[in-house]
mmCIF file of C-alpha atoms in Angstrom:
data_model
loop_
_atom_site.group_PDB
_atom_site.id
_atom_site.type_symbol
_atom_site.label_atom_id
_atom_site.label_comp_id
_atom_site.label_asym_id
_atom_site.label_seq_id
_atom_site.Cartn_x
_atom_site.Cartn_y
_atom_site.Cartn_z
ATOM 1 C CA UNK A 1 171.050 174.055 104.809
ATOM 2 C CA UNK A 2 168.078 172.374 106.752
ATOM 3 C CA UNK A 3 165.719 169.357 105.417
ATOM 4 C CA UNK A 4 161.997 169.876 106.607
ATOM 5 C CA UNK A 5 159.876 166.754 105.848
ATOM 6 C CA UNK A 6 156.270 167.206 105.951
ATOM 7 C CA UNK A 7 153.232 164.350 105.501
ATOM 8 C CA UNK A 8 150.429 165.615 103.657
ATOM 9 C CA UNK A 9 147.443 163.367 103.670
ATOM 10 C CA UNK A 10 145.402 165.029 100.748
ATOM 11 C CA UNK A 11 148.656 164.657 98.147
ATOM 12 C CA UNK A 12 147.752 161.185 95.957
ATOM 13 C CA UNK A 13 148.375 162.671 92.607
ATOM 14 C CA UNK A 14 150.636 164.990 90.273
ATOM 15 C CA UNK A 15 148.215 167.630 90.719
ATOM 16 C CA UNK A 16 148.389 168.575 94.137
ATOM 17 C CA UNK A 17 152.415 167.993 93.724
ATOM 18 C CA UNK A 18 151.820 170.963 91.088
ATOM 19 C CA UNK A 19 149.956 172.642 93.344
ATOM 20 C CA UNK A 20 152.430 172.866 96.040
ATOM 21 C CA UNK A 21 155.493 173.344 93.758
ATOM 22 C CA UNK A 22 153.720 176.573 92.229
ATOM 23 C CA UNK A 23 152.849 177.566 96.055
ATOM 24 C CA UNK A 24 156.037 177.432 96.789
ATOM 25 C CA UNK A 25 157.997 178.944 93.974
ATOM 26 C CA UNK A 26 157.771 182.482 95.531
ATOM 27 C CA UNK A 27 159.992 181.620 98.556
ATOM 28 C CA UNK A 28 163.679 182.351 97.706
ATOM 29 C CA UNK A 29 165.241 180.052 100.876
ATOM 30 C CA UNK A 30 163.357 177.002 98.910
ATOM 31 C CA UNK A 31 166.588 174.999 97.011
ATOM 32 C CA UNK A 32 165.002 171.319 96.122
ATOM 33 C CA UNK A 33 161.600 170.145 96.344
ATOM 34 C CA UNK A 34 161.789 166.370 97.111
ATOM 35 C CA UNK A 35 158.379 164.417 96.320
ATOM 36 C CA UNK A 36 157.135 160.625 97.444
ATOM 37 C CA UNK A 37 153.390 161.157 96.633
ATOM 38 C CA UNK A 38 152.855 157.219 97.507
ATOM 39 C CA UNK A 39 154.136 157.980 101.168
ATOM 40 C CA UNK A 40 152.478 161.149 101.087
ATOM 41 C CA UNK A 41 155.836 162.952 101.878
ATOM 42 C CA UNK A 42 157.143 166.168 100.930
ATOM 43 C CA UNK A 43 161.143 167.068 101.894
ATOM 44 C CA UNK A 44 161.960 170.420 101.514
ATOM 45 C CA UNK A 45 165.950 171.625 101.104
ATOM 46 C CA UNK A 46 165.831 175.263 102.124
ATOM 47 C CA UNK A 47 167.944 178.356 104.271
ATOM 48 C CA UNK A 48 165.632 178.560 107.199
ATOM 49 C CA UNK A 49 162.237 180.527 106.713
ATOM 50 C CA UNK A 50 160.741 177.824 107.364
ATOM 51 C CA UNK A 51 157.582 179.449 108.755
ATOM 52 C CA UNK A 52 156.700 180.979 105.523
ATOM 53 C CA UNK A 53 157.162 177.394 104.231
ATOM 54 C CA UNK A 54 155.128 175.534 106.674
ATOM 55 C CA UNK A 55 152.325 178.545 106.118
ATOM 56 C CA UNK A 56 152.085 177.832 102.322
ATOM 57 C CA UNK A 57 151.719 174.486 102.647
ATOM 58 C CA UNK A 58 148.760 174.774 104.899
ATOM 59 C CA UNK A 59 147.120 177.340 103.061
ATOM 60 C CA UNK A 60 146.516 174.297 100.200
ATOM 61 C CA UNK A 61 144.472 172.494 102.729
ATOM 62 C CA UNK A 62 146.115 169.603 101.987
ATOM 63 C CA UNK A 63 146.072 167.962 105.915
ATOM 64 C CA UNK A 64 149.911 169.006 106.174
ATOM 65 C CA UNK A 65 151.774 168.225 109.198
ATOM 66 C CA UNK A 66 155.065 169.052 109.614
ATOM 67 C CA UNK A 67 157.175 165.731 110.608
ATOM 68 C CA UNK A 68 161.006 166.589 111.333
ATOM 69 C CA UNK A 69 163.498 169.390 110.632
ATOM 70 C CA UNK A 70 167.056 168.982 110.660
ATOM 71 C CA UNK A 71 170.711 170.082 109.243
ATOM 72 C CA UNK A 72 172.160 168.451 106.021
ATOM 73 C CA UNK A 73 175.251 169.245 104.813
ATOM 74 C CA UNK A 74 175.198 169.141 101.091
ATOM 75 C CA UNK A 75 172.528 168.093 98.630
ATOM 76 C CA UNK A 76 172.814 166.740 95.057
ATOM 77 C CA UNK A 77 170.328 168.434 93.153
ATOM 78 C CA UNK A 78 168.604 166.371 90.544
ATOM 79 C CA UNK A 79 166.954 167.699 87.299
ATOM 80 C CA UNK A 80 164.319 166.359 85.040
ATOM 81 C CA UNK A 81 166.017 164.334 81.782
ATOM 82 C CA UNK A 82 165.355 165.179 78.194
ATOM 83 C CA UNK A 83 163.435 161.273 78.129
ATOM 84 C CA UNK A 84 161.435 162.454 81.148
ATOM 85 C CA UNK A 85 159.841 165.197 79.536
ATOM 86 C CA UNK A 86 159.396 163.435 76.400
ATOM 87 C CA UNK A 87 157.894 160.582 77.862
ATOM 88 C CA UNK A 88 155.407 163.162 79.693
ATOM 89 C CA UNK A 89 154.669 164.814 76.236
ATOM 90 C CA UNK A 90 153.887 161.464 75.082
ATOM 91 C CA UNK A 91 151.424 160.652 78.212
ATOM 92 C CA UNK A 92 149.911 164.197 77.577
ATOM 93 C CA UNK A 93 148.991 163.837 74.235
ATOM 94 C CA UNK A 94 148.187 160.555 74.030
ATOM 95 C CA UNK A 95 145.366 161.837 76.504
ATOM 96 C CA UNK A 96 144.684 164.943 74.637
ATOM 97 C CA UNK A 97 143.636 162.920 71.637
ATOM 98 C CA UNK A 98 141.408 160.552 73.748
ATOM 99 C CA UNK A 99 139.753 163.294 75.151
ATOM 100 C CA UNK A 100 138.867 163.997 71.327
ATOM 101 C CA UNK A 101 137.613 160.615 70.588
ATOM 102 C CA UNK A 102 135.499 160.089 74.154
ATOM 103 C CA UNK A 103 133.867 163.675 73.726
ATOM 104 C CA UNK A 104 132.742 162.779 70.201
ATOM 105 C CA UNK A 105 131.940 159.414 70.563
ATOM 106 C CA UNK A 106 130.092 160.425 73.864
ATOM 107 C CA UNK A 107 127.389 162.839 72.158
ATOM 108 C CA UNK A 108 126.844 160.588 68.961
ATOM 109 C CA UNK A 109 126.318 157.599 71.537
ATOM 110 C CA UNK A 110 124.394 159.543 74.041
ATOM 111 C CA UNK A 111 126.701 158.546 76.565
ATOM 112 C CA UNK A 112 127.615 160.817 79.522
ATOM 113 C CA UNK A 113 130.222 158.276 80.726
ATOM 114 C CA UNK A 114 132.226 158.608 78.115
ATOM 115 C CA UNK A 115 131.901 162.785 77.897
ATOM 116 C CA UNK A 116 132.875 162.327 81.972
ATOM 117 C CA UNK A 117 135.739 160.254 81.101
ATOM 118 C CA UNK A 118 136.975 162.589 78.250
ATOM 119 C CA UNK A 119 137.003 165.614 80.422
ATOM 120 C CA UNK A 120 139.259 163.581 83.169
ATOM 121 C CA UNK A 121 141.562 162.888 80.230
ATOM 122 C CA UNK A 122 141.515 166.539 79.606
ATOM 123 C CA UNK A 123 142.119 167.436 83.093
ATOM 124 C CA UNK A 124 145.430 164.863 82.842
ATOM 125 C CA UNK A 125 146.051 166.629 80.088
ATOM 126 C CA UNK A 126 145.910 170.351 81.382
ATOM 127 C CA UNK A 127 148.158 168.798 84.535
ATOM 128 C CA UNK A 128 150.608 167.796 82.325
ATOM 129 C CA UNK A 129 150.690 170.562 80.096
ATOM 130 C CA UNK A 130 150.868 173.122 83.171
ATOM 131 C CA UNK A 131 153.485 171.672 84.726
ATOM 132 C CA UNK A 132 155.925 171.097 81.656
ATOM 133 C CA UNK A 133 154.890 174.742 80.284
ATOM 134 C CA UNK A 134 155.270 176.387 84.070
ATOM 135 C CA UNK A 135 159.531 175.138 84.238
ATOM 136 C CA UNK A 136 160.747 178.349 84.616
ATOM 137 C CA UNK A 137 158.326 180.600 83.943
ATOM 138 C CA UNK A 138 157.603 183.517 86.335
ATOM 139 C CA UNK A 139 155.221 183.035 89.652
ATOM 140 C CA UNK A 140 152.787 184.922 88.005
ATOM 141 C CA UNK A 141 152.903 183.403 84.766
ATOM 142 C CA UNK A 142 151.947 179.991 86.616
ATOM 143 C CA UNK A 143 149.277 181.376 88.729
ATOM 144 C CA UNK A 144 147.531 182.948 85.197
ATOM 145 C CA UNK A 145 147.974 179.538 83.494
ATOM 146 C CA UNK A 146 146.457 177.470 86.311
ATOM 147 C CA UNK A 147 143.768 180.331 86.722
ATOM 148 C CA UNK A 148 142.541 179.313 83.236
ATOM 149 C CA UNK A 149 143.186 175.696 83.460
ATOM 150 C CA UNK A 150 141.288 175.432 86.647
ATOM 151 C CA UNK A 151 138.204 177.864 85.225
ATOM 152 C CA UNK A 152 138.155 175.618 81.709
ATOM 153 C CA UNK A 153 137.773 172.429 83.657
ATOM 154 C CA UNK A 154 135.135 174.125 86.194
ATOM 155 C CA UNK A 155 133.054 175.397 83.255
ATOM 156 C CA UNK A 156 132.918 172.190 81.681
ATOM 157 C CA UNK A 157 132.264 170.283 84.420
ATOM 158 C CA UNK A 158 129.156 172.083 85.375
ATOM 159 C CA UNK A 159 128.376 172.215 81.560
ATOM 160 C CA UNK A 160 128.400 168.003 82.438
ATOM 161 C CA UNK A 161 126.411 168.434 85.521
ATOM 162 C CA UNK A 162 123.982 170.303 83.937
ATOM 163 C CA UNK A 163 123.549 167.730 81.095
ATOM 164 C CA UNK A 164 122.909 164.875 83.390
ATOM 165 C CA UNK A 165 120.412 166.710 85.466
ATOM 166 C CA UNK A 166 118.881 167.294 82.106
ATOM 167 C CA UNK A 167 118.815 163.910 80.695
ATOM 168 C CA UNK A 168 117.865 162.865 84.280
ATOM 169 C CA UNK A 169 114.793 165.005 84.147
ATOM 170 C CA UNK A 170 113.404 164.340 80.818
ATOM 171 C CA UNK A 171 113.198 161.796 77.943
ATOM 172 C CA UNK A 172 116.037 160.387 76.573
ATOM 173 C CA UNK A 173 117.036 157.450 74.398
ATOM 174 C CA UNK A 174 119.577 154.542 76.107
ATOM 175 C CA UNK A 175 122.890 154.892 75.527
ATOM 176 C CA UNK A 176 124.465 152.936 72.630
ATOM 177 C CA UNK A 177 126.178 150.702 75.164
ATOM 178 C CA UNK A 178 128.478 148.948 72.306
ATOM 179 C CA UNK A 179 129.887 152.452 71.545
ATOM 180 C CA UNK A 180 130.016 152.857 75.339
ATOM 181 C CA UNK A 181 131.994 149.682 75.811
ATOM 182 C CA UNK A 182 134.162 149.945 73.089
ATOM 183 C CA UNK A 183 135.877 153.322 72.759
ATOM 184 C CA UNK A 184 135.874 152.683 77.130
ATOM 185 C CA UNK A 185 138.423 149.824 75.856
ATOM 186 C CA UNK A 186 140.380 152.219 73.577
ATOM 187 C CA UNK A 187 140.257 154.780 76.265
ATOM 188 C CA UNK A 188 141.763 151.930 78.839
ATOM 189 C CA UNK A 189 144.326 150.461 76.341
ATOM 190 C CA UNK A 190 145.359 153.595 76.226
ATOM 191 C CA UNK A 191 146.065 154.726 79.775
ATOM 192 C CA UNK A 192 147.727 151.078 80.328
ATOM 193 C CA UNK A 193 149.962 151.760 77.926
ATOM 194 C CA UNK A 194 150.646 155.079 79.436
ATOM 195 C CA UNK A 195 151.090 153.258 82.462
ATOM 196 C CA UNK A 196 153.980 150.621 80.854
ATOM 197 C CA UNK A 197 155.828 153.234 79.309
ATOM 198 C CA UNK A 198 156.108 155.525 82.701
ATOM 199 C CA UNK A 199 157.069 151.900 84.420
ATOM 200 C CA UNK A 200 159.059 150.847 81.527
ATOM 201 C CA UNK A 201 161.195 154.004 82.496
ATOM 202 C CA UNK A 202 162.202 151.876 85.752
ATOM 203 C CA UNK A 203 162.294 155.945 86.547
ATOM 204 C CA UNK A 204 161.874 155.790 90.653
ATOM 205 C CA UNK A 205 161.850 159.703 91.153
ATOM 206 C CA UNK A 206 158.788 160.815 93.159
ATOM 207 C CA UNK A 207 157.521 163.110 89.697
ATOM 208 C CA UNK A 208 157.548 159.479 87.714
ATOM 209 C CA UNK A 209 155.951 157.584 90.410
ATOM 210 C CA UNK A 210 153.147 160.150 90.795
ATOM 211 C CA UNK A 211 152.384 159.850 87.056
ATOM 212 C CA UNK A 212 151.802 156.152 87.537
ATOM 213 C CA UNK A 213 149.527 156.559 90.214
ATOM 214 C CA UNK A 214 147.491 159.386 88.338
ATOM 215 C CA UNK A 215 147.519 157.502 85.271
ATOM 216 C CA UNK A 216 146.133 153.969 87.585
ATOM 217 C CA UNK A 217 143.314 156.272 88.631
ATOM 218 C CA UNK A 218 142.337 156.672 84.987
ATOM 219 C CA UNK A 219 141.780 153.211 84.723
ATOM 220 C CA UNK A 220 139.677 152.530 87.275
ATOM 221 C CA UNK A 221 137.552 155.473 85.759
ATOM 222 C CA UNK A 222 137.821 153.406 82.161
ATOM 223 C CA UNK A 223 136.526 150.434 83.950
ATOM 224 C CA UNK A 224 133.747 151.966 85.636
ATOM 225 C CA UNK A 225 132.635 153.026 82.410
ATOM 226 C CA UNK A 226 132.925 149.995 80.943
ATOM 227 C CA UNK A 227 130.898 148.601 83.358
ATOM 228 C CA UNK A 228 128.051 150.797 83.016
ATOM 229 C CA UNK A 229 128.047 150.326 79.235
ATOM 230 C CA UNK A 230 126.952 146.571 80.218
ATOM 231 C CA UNK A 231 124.103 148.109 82.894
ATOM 232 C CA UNK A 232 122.680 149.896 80.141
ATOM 233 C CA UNK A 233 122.967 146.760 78.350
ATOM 234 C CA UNK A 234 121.225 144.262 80.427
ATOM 235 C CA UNK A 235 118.908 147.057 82.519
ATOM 236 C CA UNK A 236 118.339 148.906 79.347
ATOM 237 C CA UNK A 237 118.678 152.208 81.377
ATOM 238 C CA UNK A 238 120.156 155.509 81.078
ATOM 239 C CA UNK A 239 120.730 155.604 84.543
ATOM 240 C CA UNK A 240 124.051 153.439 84.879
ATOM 241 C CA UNK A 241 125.351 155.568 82.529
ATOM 242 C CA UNK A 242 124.188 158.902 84.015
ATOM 243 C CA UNK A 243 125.635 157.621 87.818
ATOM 244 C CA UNK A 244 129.014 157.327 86.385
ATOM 245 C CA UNK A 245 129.372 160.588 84.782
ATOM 246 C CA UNK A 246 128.004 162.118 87.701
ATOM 247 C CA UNK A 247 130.602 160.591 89.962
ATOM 248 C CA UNK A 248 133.441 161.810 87.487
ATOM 249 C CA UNK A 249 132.097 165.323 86.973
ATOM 250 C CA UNK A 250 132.670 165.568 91.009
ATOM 251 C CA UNK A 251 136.262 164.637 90.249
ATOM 252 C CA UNK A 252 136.751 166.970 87.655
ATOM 253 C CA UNK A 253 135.477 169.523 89.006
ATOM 254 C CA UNK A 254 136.920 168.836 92.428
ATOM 255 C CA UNK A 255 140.558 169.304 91.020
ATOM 256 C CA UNK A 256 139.227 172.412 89.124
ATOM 257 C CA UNK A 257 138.325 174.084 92.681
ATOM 258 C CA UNK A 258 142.006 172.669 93.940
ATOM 259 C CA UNK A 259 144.053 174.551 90.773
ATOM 260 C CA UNK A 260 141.830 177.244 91.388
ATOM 261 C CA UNK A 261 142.649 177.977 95.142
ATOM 262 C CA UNK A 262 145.922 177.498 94.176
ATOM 263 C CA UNK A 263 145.865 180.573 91.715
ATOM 264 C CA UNK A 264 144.898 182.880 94.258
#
């Protein structure tokens, strides 16, 4: 058996380990998949083929260079615990019902920060969802299920950018910047407690630690939101609140475009 480690620059988050895990499930010779998304490292346990390897993962465009190769002799092969997943379903709908509350609460306050933020939660969501439904289902059956993930989040994301262009364009009442501030709180109380129970877990696989990270994104997202509620405040402006949702549209959609090339 023969350990390949490759650094991938691009791979910050539990999407993109998705990603390659789904790229990758074709290729028989593949045994273990070994993730540390804070090093940006990817080991892969495998008999030879290693081209066809090395290929896939550069067809991501993920900025993947291939570090080392070498001979192991065994491997202990390590599978996801019955608390793992729970504790994922947990994360995944405790986003899933923010996504509720931020979309609502976005149109009634006027607020495309918070409709931006609720379509990130979504997009944790879908990750979440895809890769707990995908464990051992077919290749194809992953490729169809990120195809529609990856076209939902795209189609809402422009629906955002359209919005804002809209509301940049032409008359529109400020925000309600204590609804803005407020369910922002909710939204961040939420993801930090996401973030205690995935540390509580004192779980150090590479799948765990990824979650914390993607979940630590989200709150700097719930901040920035926060702080443009108090912009709109004190400028008494739509436009702190239309900058923010702008800059988290380009996020959603950007990992829409990722699933997407992935589904090819």
């Amino acid at each position: 058996m023969e350990k390949s480690e490759f650094l991938i620059s691009k791979m910050d988050c539990p999407s993109e380990e998705s990603m390659i895990r789904m790229k990758l499930d074709g290729i028989e010779e593949i045994k273990s998949l070994d993730f540390d998304i804070p090093n940006r490292k990817l080991t892969v346990y495998h008999f030879g083929n290693l081209r066809d390897i090395e290929k896939s993962i550069h067809d991501l465009n993920f900025n993947a260079s291939l570090i080392k190769t070498e001979s192991v002799e065994s491997l202990s092969f390590i599978e996801v615990s019955k608390n793992q997943s729970k504790l994922l379903w947990t994360v995944l709908l405790i986003n899933f019902v923010f996504f509720v509350i931020e979309v609502v609460s976005g149109f009634l306050s006027r607020s495309m920060g918070l409709v931006s933020d609720s379509l990130d939660m979504l997009a944790d969501s879908l990750v979440y969802g895809l890769s707990l439904y995908a464990v051992g289902s077919s290749v194809s059956k992953k490729k169809n299920v990120a195809k529609i993930s990856g076209y939902f989040q795209l189609v809402l994301a422009l629906f955002g950018f359209a919005e804002v262009v809209r509301r940049f364009l032409g008359y529109e009442k400020v925000p309600d910047f204590a609804t803005m501030v407020i369910i922002s709180v909710f939204a961040l109380l939420a993801n930090v407690i996401c973030l205690y129970l995935l540390q509580k877990s004192n779980d150090k696989e590479a799948h765990m630690q990824a979650s914390m990270i993607f979940t630590s994104n989200d709150i700097v997202i719930n901040l920035s939101v926060i702080a443009a509620g108090f912009l709109v405040y004190f400028l008494n402006s739509k436009y702190p609140d239309l900058i923010i949702g702008t800059a988290v549209f380009i996020i959603v959609a950007r990992g829409a475009f990722r699933i997407l090339n992935l589904a090819k």
